[in-house]
Short mmCIF file of C-alpha atoms in Angstrom, two decimals:
data_model
loop_
_atom_site.label_atom_id
_atom_site.label_comp_id
_atom_site.label_asym_id
_atom_site.label_seq_id
_atom_site.Cartn_x
_atom_site.Cartn_y
_atom_site.Cartn_z
CA MET A 1 0.00 24.45 -29.89
CA ALA A 2 -1.65 27.84 -29.29
CA LYS A 3 0.36 30.44 -27.39
CA LYS A 4 -2.19 30.54 -24.55
CA GLU A 5 -1.93 26.77 -24.09
CA LYS A 6 1.85 26.87 -24.32
CA ASP A 7 2.04 29.62 -21.70
CA LYS A 8 -0.24 27.61 -19.42
CA LEU A 9 2.03 24.57 -19.59
CA GLU A 10 5.18 26.64 -19.06
CA ASP A 11 3.61 28.25 -15.99
CA LEU A 12 2.61 24.82 -14.72
CA LYS A 13 6.12 23.47 -15.27
CA CYS A 14 7.51 26.30 -13.15
CA LYS A 15 5.03 25.56 -10.36
CA PHE A 16 5.83 21.85 -10.43
CA GLU A 17 9.56 22.57 -10.44
CA LYS A 18 9.16 24.79 -7.39
CA ALA A 19 7.12 22.12 -5.59
CA ALA A 20 9.71 19.48 -6.53
CA ASN A 21 12.30 21.42 -4.53
CA THR A 22 10.31 21.03 -1.31
CA LYS A 23 10.77 18.10 1.05
CA LYS A 24 7.27 16.69 0.59
CA GLY A 25 6.75 17.74 -3.02
CA LYS A 26 9.66 15.96 -4.73
CA VAL A 27 7.16 13.77 -6.62
CA TYR A 28 6.21 16.80 -8.73
CA LYS A 29 9.42 16.29 -10.66
CA TYR A 30 7.51 13.43 -12.31
CA PHE A 31 4.59 15.66 -13.30
CA HIS A 32 7.03 18.30 -14.49
CA ASN A 33 8.43 15.72 -16.91
CA ASN A 34 4.94 14.63 -17.97
CA ILE A 35 3.53 18.11 -18.52
CA GLU A 36 1.80 17.39 -21.85
CA PHE A 37 -0.98 15.53 -20.05
CA PHE A 38 -2.28 18.81 -18.64
CA LYS A 39 -3.24 20.32 -21.99
CA GLY A 40 -6.83 21.50 -22.34
CA ASP A 41 -9.49 22.44 -19.80
CA ILE A 42 -9.67 19.04 -18.10
CA GLY A 43 -5.99 19.45 -17.27
CA ASP A 44 -6.68 22.51 -15.12
CA ILE A 45 -5.33 22.18 -11.60
CA ILE A 46 -5.56 24.01 -8.30
CA LYS A 47 -2.81 24.58 -5.76
CA GLN A 48 -3.45 22.90 -2.41
CA ASN A 49 -0.25 24.06 -0.73
CA SER A 50 3.41 24.64 -1.60
CA SER A 51 3.99 20.95 -2.30
CA SER A 52 0.64 19.68 -3.56
CA PHE A 53 -1.75 20.22 -6.46
CA ALA A 54 -5.15 18.77 -7.38
CA PHE A 55 -7.36 18.45 -10.44
CA ALA A 56 -9.91 21.23 -10.63
CA CYS A 57 -12.71 18.97 -11.89
CA CYS A 58 -13.91 15.42 -11.20
CA VAL A 59 -11.23 12.82 -11.89
CA GLY A 60 -13.79 10.77 -13.79
CA LYS A 61 -14.10 13.65 -16.24
CA VAL A 62 -10.33 14.13 -16.43
CA PHE A 63 -9.77 10.53 -17.41
CA GLY A 64 -13.03 10.02 -19.31
CA THR A 65 -14.04 7.11 -17.14
CA CYS A 66 -17.18 8.12 -15.26
CA THR A 67 -20.93 7.83 -15.70
CA PRO A 68 -23.41 7.42 -12.80
CA THR A 69 -23.76 3.67 -13.52
CA SER A 70 -20.17 2.97 -14.63
CA GLU A 71 -17.79 0.57 -12.90
CA PHE A 72 -15.50 3.50 -12.28
CA HIS A 73 -18.24 5.31 -10.36
CA LYS A 74 -18.88 2.25 -8.17
CA ALA A 75 -15.16 1.79 -7.52
CA PHE A 76 -14.76 5.52 -6.83
CA ILE A 77 -17.45 5.34 -4.14
CA GLN A 78 -15.68 2.36 -2.54
CA VAL A 79 -12.44 4.31 -2.36
CA ILE A 80 -13.79 7.60 -0.99
CA THR A 81 -16.04 5.96 1.63
CA GLY A 82 -13.42 3.52 2.89
CA LYS A 83 -11.51 3.64 6.16
CA GLY A 84 -8.76 5.68 4.51
CA GLN A 85 -11.09 8.68 4.02
CA GLU A 86 -9.70 9.24 0.54
CA ILE A 87 -12.54 11.64 -0.26
CA HIS A 88 -10.26 14.38 1.05
CA ASN A 89 -7.39 13.76 -1.39
CA ILE A 90 -8.65 11.63 -4.29
CA LYS A 91 -8.27 14.61 -6.68
CA THR A 92 -4.67 15.23 -5.59
CA LEU A 93 -2.28 14.62 -8.49
CA HIS A 94 -0.05 12.32 -6.47
CA SER A 95 -2.84 10.45 -4.65
CA SER A 96 -1.91 6.81 -4.08
CA ALA A 97 -5.60 5.90 -3.92
CA LEU A 98 -6.14 7.51 -7.33
CA LEU A 99 -3.30 5.44 -8.81
CA GLY A 100 -4.81 2.15 -7.63
CA LEU A 101 -8.33 3.16 -8.60
CA LEU A 102 -7.44 4.19 -12.16
CA CYS A 103 -5.25 1.17 -12.84
CA PHE A 104 -7.57 -1.54 -11.54
CA TYR A 105 -11.18 -0.31 -11.60
CA SER A 106 -11.97 -1.71 -15.07
CA ILE A 107 -11.28 -5.36 -14.17
CA ASN A 108 -14.40 -7.46 -14.81
CA LYS A 109 -15.51 -10.67 -16.52
CA GLU A 110 -15.46 -8.95 -19.93
CA ASN A 111 -12.08 -7.32 -19.26
CA PRO A 112 -10.11 -9.75 -17.04
CA LEU A 113 -6.51 -9.22 -16.03
CA SER A 114 -4.04 -12.08 -16.56
CA ILE A 115 -0.52 -12.10 -15.17
CA THR A 116 2.14 -14.57 -14.04
CA MET A 117 4.08 -13.56 -10.94
CA PRO A 118 6.54 -15.28 -8.58
CA PHE A 119 5.47 -16.39 -5.10
CA ASN A 120 7.75 -18.60 -2.98
CA ASN A 121 10.07 -19.17 -5.95
CA GLU A 122 7.21 -20.53 -8.03
CA LYS A 123 5.43 -18.94 -10.96
CA VAL A 124 1.75 -18.36 -10.30
CA LYS A 125 -0.65 -17.62 -13.14
CA PHE A 126 -3.39 -15.27 -11.98
CA GLU A 127 -6.69 -14.57 -13.75
CA PHE A 128 -8.70 -11.75 -12.13
CA ASP A 129 -12.24 -10.74 -13.04
CA ARG A 130 -13.32 -8.71 -9.99
CA VAL A 131 -11.83 -5.98 -7.82
CA GLU A 132 -12.62 -4.34 -4.49
CA PHE A 133 -11.01 -1.24 -2.99
CA GLU A 134 -10.31 -0.34 0.64
CA LYS A 135 -11.07 -3.94 1.72
CA THR A 136 -11.33 -4.03 5.51
CA ASN A 137 -10.20 -7.03 7.57
CA THR A 138 -10.46 -7.25 11.34
CA VAL A 139 -7.21 -7.44 13.29
CA PHE A 140 -8.74 -7.25 16.79
CA GLU A 141 -12.35 -7.67 17.85
CA ALA A 142 -14.05 -5.06 20.01
CA LYS A 143 -13.98 -5.86 23.73
CA HIS A 144 -15.55 -3.90 26.56
CA ARG A 145 -14.74 -0.28 25.76
CA ILE A 146 -11.86 -1.10 23.44
CA PRO A 147 -12.94 -0.66 19.79
CA SER A 148 -12.19 -3.13 17.03
CA VAL A 149 -9.02 -2.54 15.03
CA PRO A 150 -9.27 -3.28 11.29
CA SER A 151 -6.68 -3.14 8.56
CA SER A 152 -7.81 -1.52 5.32
CA ILE A 153 -5.91 -2.76 2.29
CA ASP A 154 -5.95 -0.73 -0.91
CA ILE A 155 -6.78 -3.34 -3.55
CA ALA A 156 -8.25 -6.84 -3.54
CA LEU A 157 -8.22 -8.73 -6.85
CA TYR A 158 -10.46 -11.81 -7.12
CA GLY A 159 -10.19 -14.71 -9.54
CA THR A 160 -7.95 -17.74 -9.78
CA ALA A 161 -4.30 -18.68 -9.14
CA ASN A 162 -3.09 -21.65 -11.19
CA GLY A 163 -6.74 -22.55 -11.65
CA LYS A 164 -7.70 -22.37 -7.94
CA ARG A 165 -9.99 -19.69 -6.49
CA ALA A 166 -7.86 -16.90 -5.10
CA VAL A 167 -7.62 -13.30 -3.96
CA LEU A 168 -4.54 -11.10 -4.27
CA TYR A 169 -4.30 -8.29 -1.73
CA LEU A 170 -2.14 -5.34 -2.80
CA GLU A 171 -0.87 -2.57 -0.52
CA SER A 172 -0.29 0.26 -3.00
CA LYS A 173 2.03 3.27 -2.85
CA PHE A 174 2.63 6.08 -5.32
CA SER A 175 5.10 8.50 -3.74
CA GLU A 176 4.81 7.93 0.04
CA TYR A 177 7.96 5.81 0.20
CA LEU A 178 10.05 8.74 -1.04
CA ASN A 179 9.61 10.36 2.38
CA VAL A 180 11.55 8.01 4.61
CA GLY A 181 11.52 8.15 8.38
CA ASP A 182 9.97 6.83 11.58
CA SER A 183 6.29 5.94 11.92
CA SER A 184 3.81 6.31 14.77
CA SER A 185 0.23 5.16 15.21
CA PRO A 186 -2.24 4.96 18.13
CA ASP A 187 -2.06 1.75 20.17
CA LYS A 188 -3.05 2.82 23.66
CA ASN A 189 -3.71 -0.72 24.85
CA LYS A 190 -0.51 -2.11 23.32
CA ARG A 191 -2.40 -4.69 21.31
CA TYR A 192 0.36 -4.96 18.75
CA GLU A 193 3.17 -5.27 21.30
CA GLN A 194 3.39 -9.07 21.33
CA PHE A 195 3.42 -9.26 17.54
CA TYR A 196 6.38 -6.90 17.37
CA LYS A 197 8.17 -8.72 20.18
CA TYR A 198 7.79 -11.85 18.10
CA LEU A 199 9.24 -10.11 15.05
CA ALA A 200 12.06 -8.87 17.28
CA GLY A 201 13.12 -12.44 18.04
CA GLU A 202 11.20 -13.34 21.17
CA ASP A 203 9.96 -16.93 20.82
CA ASN A 204 9.97 -17.02 17.02
CA LYS A 205 10.96 -20.31 15.44
CA GLU A 206 14.12 -18.96 13.83
CA GLY A 207 15.21 -16.87 16.80
CA GLN A 208 15.91 -13.97 14.46
CA ASN A 209 15.38 -10.29 15.14
CA PHE A 210 13.67 -9.49 11.86
CA LEU A 211 13.24 -5.85 12.85
CA LYS A 212 16.95 -5.38 13.51
CA ASN A 213 17.75 -7.14 10.22
CA CYS A 214 15.82 -4.33 8.53
CA GLY A 215 17.49 -1.58 10.53
CA ILE A 216 14.39 -0.76 12.56
CA THR A 217 13.05 -1.23 16.07
CA PHE A 218 9.82 -0.51 17.96
CA SER A 219 8.85 1.24 21.16
CA TYR A 220 5.85 2.64 23.00
CA LYS A 221 7.89 5.58 24.25
CA ASN A 222 8.14 8.90 22.50
CA LYS A 223 11.71 9.33 21.26
CA ASN A 224 11.83 12.98 22.35
CA THR A 225 10.25 12.71 25.81
CA GLY A 226 11.17 9.14 26.72
CA LYS A 227 7.63 8.64 28.01
CA GLU A 228 4.82 6.41 26.80
CA ASP A 229 2.26 8.35 24.79
CA GLY A 230 -0.29 5.72 23.75
CA LYS A 231 1.37 5.18 20.38
CA LEU A 232 3.34 2.43 18.69
CA HIS A 233 6.56 3.91 17.32
CA ILE A 234 8.62 2.25 14.58
CA HIS A 235 12.12 3.76 14.60
CA ASN A 236 15.08 3.66 12.26
CA ILE A 237 18.07 2.40 14.26
CA ASP A 238 20.67 4.41 12.32
CA LYS A 239 19.70 8.03 11.67
CA ASN A 240 22.04 8.01 8.67
CA LYS A 241 20.24 5.03 7.10
CA GLN A 242 16.61 6.01 7.00
CA HIS A 243 13.98 3.61 5.65
CA TYR A 244 10.25 3.95 4.94
CA CYS A 245 8.84 2.52 8.17
CA GLU A 246 5.14 3.18 7.58
CA GLY A 247 4.93 0.66 4.76
CA LEU A 248 6.52 -2.10 6.85
CA LYS A 249 4.18 -1.40 9.75
CA GLN A 250 1.15 -1.62 7.47
CA MET A 251 2.26 -5.01 6.15
CA VAL A 252 2.23 -6.39 9.72
CA SER A 253 -1.40 -5.32 10.14
CA HIS A 254 -2.33 -6.69 6.73
CA THR A 255 -0.70 -10.06 7.43
CA ILE A 256 -2.80 -10.46 10.58
CA GLY A 257 -5.89 -9.03 8.91
CA VAL A 258 -5.90 -11.29 5.85
CA ILE A 259 -5.50 -14.35 8.05
CA ASN A 260 -8.72 -13.24 9.72
CA SER A 261 -10.46 -12.18 6.51
CA ASP A 262 -13.82 -13.42 5.29
CA GLU A 263 -12.00 -15.31 2.55
CA SER A 264 -10.14 -17.36 5.15
CA ASP A 265 -13.35 -19.28 5.87
CA GLU A 266 -13.99 -20.16 2.25
CA LYS A 267 -12.93 -23.62 1.15
CA GLU A 268 -10.30 -23.87 -1.57
CA MET A 269 -9.69 -20.12 -1.53
CA GLU A 270 -6.02 -19.18 -1.65
CA ILE A 271 -4.90 -15.80 -0.36
CA TYR A 272 -1.93 -13.82 -1.67
CA LEU A 273 -0.44 -10.64 -0.22
CA ALA A 274 2.07 -8.22 -1.77
CA PRO A 275 3.13 -4.56 -1.77
CA ILE A 276 3.09 -2.67 -5.09
CA LEU A 277 4.91 0.63 -5.62
CA PHE A 278 5.26 3.12 -8.43
CA ASP A 279 8.87 3.20 -9.64
CA PHE A 280 10.00 6.70 -10.65
CA GLY A 281 13.37 5.56 -11.95
CA ASN A 282 16.16 8.15 -11.83
CA ILE A 283 14.24 11.39 -12.34
CA PHE A 284 15.16 13.13 -9.09
CA LYS A 285 17.95 15.62 -8.51
CA LYS A 286 19.18 13.98 -5.32
CA ALA A 287 20.86 10.59 -5.65
CA GLU A 288 19.31 9.37 -2.39
CA ASP A 289 15.80 10.01 -3.72
CA ASN A 290 16.55 7.86 -6.76
CA LYS A 291 17.52 5.02 -4.40
CA ARG A 292 14.30 5.04 -2.34
CA PHE A 293 12.56 2.39 -4.44
CA SER A 294 15.49 -0.05 -4.38
CA ASP A 295 16.02 0.59 -0.66
CA TYR A 296 12.44 -0.29 0.21
CA CYS A 297 12.67 -3.38 -2.00
CA LYS A 298 15.78 -4.58 -0.13
CA VAL A 299 14.34 -3.86 3.32
CA TYR A 300 10.99 -5.44 2.50
CA GLU A 301 12.66 -8.60 1.22
CA LYS A 302 14.23 -9.07 4.67
CA PHE A 303 10.99 -8.11 6.40
CA ALA A 304 8.98 -10.64 4.36
CA ALA A 305 10.86 -13.43 6.12
CA GLY A 306 9.53 -12.12 9.42
CA LEU A 307 5.99 -11.80 8.07
CA LYS A 308 6.09 -15.42 6.94
CA ASN A 309 7.35 -16.48 10.34
CA LEU A 310 4.50 -14.56 11.96
CA ARG A 311 2.03 -16.13 9.52
CA ASP A 312 3.21 -19.64 10.36
CA LYS A 313 2.78 -19.01 14.07
CA LEU A 314 -0.67 -17.47 13.67
CA THR A 315 -2.04 -20.10 11.32
CA THR A 316 -1.19 -22.90 13.74
CA SER A 317 -2.98 -21.15 16.63
CA ASN A 318 -6.67 -21.36 17.46
CA CYS A 319 -6.81 -17.86 18.89
CA TYR A 320 -4.57 -15.07 20.11
CA LYS A 321 -4.51 -16.50 23.63
CA ASN A 322 -2.64 -19.51 22.28
CA PHE A 323 -0.28 -17.22 20.45
CA PHE A 324 0.29 -14.82 23.36
CA PRO A 325 -0.65 -16.62 26.61
CA ASP A 326 0.93 -13.87 28.72
CA SER A 327 -0.99 -11.00 27.15
CA ASN A 328 -4.23 -9.45 28.37
CA ASN A 329 -4.79 -7.39 25.28
CA THR A 330 -4.79 -9.92 22.43
CA GLU A 331 -7.50 -12.29 23.59
CA ALA A 332 -9.82 -12.01 20.57
CA PRO A 333 -10.40 -15.52 19.12
CA LEU A 334 -10.05 -14.40 15.54
CA VAL A 335 -7.60 -16.76 13.95
CA ARG A 336 -9.62 -19.09 11.74
CA LYS A 337 -7.44 -19.36 8.65
CA LYS A 338 -7.95 -22.71 6.96
CA ASN A 339 -6.12 -21.95 3.74
CA LYS A 340 -2.54 -21.16 2.90
CA LEU A 341 -1.55 -17.50 2.88
CA PHE A 342 1.18 -16.70 0.37
CA ILE A 343 3.26 -13.61 1.14
CA SER A 344 5.37 -12.11 -1.61
CA ASP A 345 9.13 -12.07 -1.12
CA LYS A 346 9.44 -8.98 -3.28
CA VAL A 347 7.91 -5.59 -3.93
CA PHE A 348 6.09 -5.34 -7.23
CA SER A 349 6.27 -2.18 -9.29
CA TYR A 350 3.35 -0.81 -11.29
CA GLN A 351 5.65 -0.65 -14.31
CA GLU A 352 6.61 -4.31 -14.05
CA PHE A 353 3.06 -5.39 -13.26
CA PHE A 354 1.40 -3.79 -16.28
CA LYS A 355 4.27 -4.62 -18.60
CA ASN A 356 3.67 -8.31 -17.85
CA ALA A 357 -0.11 -8.20 -17.50
CA LYS A 358 -2.51 -9.05 -20.27
CA PHE A 359 -4.96 -6.23 -19.70
CA ASP A 360 -6.25 -3.12 -21.45
CA LEU A 361 -5.51 -0.04 -19.38
CA PRO A 362 -7.59 3.01 -20.35
CA PRO A 363 -5.43 5.17 -22.72
CA SER A 364 -5.68 8.27 -20.50
CA VAL A 365 -4.46 6.28 -17.48
CA LYS A 366 -1.61 4.77 -19.47
CA GLU A 367 -0.59 8.26 -20.59
CA TYR A 368 -0.82 9.87 -17.15
CA TYR A 369 1.34 7.23 -15.45
CA ASN A 370 3.50 6.35 -18.48
CA LEU A 371 2.60 2.67 -18.13
#
């Protein structure tokens, strides 16, 4: 390796090491360990802030995947124009949207993905030949001056499950779950309130407080002011046992959304839902950071029981009024699910997924993510 190139990588290692010591930049320990990928001009990066870096040129060029008519280009447009507004961070090294895009964009009829995974203690053989990104499903319909509320799920894989037509929805995370803590999102009209009351044990068939089982609770009051602020707050109950609340909250929206998805009207279409995370192993300096993946897996496993309970209630209702007769804010007659929704009991890891999948990942993608 030429001295100039060697100096470049050493300088980059120092920058990544410095970023890895910040609260939000701990993921750069991974890139520090995978520094060889950044050799050459396409590996040039720019500093976004003290804890974030981005590729200097188009990611399609970096990974050798893009032409104006390529499948990557079409998938890229889906991602950057979706509800998540990923156009602003798709070039960021630790972008979760970039991870999902690079790993799944090349699925097609000529390059299908085959994998067997467990759902409800049964092995399901999937064959996928089509993918969509940032798939939007309606959670609430627009009414009067209240806008519609959709959920936007990262990845939708289409094909078959044990020979039946199916779609697998994946909520994908790269490094977000490393930053544990409470979560807040706008919900001025408290449209989600009844769903969370149900998960908290009010009128659910098992009488369980699924939120408390996971060490979390919900409120519409700001923790600091004690006043309502138009937001739904998901709190950790024990400040010494912090979990990644944002991911759990998103799975509630996705559960409702996929029940109301376009696919729910299609005959003989089965729908599957699961979270998928990147597992960093034990690369971090702090022991608690190395436990974040296993912690989210344990918490989600408990939470999945609540999601299934919520699913069962929703799929036996004709509309939200039947589900929440005392609510004025959940009247949209959306629930039309005619097919079984299967919710995963476990979190999948990218490492496990692609180890077991019969699928050709692009070499540059495999190298970048060590898959």
